[in-house]
CSV table of C-alpha atoms in Angstrom, one decimal:
chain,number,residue,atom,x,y,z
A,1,UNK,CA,-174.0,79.4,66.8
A,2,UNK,CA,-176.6,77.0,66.7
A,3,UNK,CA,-175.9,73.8,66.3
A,4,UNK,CA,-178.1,71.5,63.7
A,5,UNK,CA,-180.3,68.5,65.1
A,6,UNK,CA,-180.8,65.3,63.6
A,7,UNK,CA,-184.3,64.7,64.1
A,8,UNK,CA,-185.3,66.4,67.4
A,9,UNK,CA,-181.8,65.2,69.4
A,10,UNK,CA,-179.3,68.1,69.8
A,11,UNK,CA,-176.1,67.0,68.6
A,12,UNK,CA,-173.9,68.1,71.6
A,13,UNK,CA,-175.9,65.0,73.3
A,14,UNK,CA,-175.1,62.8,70.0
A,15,UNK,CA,-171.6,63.3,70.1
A,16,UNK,CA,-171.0,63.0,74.2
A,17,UNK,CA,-172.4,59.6,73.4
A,18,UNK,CA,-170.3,58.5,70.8
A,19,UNK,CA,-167.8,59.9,73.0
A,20,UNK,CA,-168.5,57.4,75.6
A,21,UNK,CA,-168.4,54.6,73.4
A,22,UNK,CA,-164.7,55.8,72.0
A,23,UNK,CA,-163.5,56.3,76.1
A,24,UNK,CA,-165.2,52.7,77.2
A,25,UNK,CA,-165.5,49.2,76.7
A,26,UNK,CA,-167.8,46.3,78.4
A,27,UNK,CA,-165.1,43.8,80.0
A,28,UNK,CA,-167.1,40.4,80.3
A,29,UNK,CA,-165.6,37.1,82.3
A,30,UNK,CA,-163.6,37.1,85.5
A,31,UNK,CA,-161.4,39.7,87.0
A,32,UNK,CA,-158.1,39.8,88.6
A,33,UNK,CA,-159.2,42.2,91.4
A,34,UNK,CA,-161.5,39.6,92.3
A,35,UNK,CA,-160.4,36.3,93.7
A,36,UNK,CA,-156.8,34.7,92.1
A,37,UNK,CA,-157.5,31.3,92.5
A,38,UNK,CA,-160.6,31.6,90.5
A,39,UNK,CA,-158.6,32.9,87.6
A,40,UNK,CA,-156.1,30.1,87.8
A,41,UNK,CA,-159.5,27.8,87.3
A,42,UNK,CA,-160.5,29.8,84.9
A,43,UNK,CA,-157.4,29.6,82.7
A,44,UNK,CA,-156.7,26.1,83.5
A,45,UNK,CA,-160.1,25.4,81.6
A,46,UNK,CA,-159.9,27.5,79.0
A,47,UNK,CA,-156.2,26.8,77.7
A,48,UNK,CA,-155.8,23.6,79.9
A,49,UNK,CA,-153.1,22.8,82.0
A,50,UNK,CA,-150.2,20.7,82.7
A,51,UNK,CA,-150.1,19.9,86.6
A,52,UNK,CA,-146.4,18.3,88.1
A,53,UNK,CA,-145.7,18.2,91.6
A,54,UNK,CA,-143.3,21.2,92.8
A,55,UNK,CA,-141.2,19.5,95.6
A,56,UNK,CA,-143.2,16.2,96.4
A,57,UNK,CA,-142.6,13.2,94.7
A,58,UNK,CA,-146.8,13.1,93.7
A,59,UNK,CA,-149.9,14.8,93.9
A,60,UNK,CA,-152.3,14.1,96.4
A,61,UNK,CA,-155.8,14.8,95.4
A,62,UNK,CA,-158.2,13.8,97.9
A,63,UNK,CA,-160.6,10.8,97.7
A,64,UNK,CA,-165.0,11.4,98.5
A,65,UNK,CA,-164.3,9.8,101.6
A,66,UNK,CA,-161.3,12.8,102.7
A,67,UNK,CA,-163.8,15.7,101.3
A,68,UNK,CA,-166.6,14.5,102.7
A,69,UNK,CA,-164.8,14.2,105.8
A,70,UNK,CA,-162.8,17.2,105.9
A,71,UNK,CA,-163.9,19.3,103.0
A,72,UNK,CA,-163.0,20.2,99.6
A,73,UNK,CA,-159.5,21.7,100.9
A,74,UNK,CA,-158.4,18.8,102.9
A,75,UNK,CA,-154.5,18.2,102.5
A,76,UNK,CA,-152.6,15.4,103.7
A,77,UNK,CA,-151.7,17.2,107.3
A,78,UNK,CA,-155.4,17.5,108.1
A,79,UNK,CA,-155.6,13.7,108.7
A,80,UNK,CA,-154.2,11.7,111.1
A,81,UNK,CA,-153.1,8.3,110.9
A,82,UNK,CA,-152.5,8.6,107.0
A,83,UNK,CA,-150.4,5.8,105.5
A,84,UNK,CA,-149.2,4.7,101.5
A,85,UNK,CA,-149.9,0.8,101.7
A,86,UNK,CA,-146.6,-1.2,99.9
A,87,UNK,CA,-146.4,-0.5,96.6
A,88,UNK,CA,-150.1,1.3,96.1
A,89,UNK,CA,-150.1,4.9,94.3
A,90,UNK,CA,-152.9,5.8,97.4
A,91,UNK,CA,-152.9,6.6,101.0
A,92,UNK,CA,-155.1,5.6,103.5
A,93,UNK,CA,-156.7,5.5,107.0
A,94,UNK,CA,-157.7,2.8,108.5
A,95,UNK,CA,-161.4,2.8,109.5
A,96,UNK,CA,-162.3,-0.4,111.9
A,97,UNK,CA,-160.4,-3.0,110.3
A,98,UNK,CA,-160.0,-2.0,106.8
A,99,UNK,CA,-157.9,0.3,104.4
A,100,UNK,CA,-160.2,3.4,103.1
A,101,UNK,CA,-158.6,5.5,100.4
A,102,UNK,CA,-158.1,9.3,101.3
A,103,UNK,CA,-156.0,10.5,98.3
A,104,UNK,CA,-155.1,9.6,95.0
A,105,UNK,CA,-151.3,10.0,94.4
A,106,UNK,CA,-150.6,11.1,91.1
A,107,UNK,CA,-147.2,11.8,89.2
A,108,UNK,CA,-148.6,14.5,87.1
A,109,UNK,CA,-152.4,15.4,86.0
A,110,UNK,CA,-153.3,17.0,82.4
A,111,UNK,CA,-156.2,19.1,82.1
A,112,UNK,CA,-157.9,19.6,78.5
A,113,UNK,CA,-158.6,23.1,77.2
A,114,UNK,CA,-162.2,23.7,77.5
A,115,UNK,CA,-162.8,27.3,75.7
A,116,UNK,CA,-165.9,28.1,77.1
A,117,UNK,CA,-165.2,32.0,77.1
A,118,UNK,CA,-163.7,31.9,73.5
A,119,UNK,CA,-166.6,29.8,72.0
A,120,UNK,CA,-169.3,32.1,73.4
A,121,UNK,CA,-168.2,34.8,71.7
A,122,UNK,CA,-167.4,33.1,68.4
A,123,UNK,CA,-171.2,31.3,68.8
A,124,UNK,CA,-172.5,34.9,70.0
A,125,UNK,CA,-170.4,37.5,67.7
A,126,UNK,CA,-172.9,38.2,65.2
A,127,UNK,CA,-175.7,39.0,67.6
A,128,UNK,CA,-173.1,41.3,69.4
A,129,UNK,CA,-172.7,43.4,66.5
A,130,UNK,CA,-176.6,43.8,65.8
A,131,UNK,CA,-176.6,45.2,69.1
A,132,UNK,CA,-173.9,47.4,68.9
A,133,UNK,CA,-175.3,48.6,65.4
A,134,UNK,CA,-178.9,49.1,67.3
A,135,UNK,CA,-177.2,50.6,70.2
A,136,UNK,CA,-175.4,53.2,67.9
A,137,UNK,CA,-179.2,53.8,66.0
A,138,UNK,CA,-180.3,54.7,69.7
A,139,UNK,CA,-178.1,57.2,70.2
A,140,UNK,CA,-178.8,59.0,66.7
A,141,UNK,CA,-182.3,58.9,67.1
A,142,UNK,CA,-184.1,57.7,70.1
A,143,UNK,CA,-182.3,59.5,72.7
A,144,UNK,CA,-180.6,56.3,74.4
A,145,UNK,CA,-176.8,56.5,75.4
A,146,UNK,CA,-173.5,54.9,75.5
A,147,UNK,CA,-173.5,53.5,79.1
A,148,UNK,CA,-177.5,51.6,78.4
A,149,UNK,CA,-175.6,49.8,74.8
A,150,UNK,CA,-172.0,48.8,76.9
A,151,UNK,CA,-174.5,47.6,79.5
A,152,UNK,CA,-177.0,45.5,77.8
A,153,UNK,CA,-174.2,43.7,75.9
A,154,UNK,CA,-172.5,42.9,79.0
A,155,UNK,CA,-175.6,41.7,80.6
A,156,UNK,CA,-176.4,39.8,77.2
A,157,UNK,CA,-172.8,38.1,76.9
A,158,UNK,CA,-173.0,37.2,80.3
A,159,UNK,CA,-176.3,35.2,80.1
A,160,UNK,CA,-174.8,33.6,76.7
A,161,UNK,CA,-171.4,32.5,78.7
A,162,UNK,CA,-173.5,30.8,81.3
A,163,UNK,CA,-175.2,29.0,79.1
A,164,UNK,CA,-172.1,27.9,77.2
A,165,UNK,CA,-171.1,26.5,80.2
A,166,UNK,CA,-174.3,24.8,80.8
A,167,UNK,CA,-174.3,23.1,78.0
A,168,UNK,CA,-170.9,21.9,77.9
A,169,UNK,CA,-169.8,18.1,77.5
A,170,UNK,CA,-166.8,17.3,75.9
A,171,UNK,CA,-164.4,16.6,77.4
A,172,UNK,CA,-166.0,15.9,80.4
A,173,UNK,CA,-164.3,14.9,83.7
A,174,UNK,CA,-162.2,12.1,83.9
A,175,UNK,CA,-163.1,9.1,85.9
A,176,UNK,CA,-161.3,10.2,89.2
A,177,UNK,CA,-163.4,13.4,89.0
A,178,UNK,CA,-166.5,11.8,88.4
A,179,UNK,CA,-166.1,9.7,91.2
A,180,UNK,CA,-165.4,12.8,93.5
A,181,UNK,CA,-168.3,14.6,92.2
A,182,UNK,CA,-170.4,12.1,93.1
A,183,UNK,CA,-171.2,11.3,89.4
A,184,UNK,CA,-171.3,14.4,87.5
A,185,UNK,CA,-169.8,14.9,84.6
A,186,UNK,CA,-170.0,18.5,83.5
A,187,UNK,CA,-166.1,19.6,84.4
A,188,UNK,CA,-167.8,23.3,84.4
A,189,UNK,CA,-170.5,23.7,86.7
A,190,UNK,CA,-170.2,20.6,88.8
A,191,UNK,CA,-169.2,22.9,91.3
A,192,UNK,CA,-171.6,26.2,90.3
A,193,UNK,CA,-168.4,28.4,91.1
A,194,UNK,CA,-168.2,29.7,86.8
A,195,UNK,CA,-171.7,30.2,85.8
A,196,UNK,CA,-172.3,32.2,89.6
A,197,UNK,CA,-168.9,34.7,89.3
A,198,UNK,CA,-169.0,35.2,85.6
A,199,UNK,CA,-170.0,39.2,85.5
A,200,UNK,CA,-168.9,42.2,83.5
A,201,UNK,CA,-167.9,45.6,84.3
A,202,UNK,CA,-167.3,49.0,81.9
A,203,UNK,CA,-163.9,50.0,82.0
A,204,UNK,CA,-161.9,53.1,80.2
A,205,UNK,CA,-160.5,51.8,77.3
A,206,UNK,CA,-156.7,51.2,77.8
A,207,UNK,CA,-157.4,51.2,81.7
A,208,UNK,CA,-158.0,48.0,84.4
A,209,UNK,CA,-160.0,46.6,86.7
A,210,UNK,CA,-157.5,46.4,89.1
């Protein structure tokens, strides 16, 4: 039997298409299989985050001076000749004859949400189904296929997350952080770690990236 066209596309190739779109999805953002500690900044920004010491009496986030010195990752052990002055909530070295601060000492430290991922897809959602709807017109009569429409909208929501987080202000970093950045002020790119991991893959609908 023959099966009827519509247009000059057989529909054996139609329906493997719309196939693949009922079998797949475009997964955009950050995945587990990835890196772990990026998706613990990842949630921490976009649901914030409530930060208490585990078994220390305080947090010790490092001064400009300790990462310039040492690096971002610098911990207490890394320097020597650390000290808390009498009743100061800092601890110090001692350069020549004076007291520079190496870390912060905090009891607790409250980061607000900053729902970068959810407000570029509310801001973005309408375009999203124009493509999907022009995608799915492809298919019927242009000859183009499920894989090209999950791909262009994950290239497409990708761009429009980066430049959600580009554009973000409020609430910006708090003083401490500012001071650590060395004056910048946008809590999601002032390191450039986001915007550059932010990616998308095609996944079975159902299935992981793991």
């Amino acid at each position: 039997m023959t099966l009827k066209k519509e247009g000059n596309i057989p529909f054996e190739r139609i329906e493997k298409e719309l196939d693949y779109l009922k079998s797949n999805q475009v997964a955009v953002g950050f995945f587990g299989s990835d890196d772990s500690q990026l998706l613990t900044v990842v949630r921490a920004n976009e649901y914030g985050a409530h930060i208490v010491p585990k078994k220390a009496k305080y947090l010790w986030v490092p001064s400009k001076n300790a990462i310039k010195r040492y690096g971002k990752n610098v911990r207490a052990r890394d320097v020597s000749g650390i000290f808390i002055p009498k009743g100061k909530h800092v601890a110090c070295i001692m350069e020549g004859d004076k007291p520079v601060v190496y870390f912060y000492l905090l009891e607790e430290s409250n980061i607000p949400a900053r729902p970068f991922l959810r407000k570029s897809l509310e801001e973005n959602s309408s375009k999203y189904g124009r493509m999907i709807k022009s995608g799915i017109e492809g298919i019927l009569y242009d000859e183009k296929t499920g894989k090209e429409l999950l791909s262009k909208l994950g290239v497409t929501a990708v761009a429009d997350i980066r430049a959600t987080l580009t554009r973000w202000t409020k609430p910006g970093n708090a003083p401490l952080t500012i001071d650590n950045k060395k004056g910048q002020d946008n809590p999601l790119t002032d390191t450039g770690m986001l915007p550059k991991r932010v990616t998308w893959k095609i996944l079975p609908i159902g299935g992981s990236d793991e």
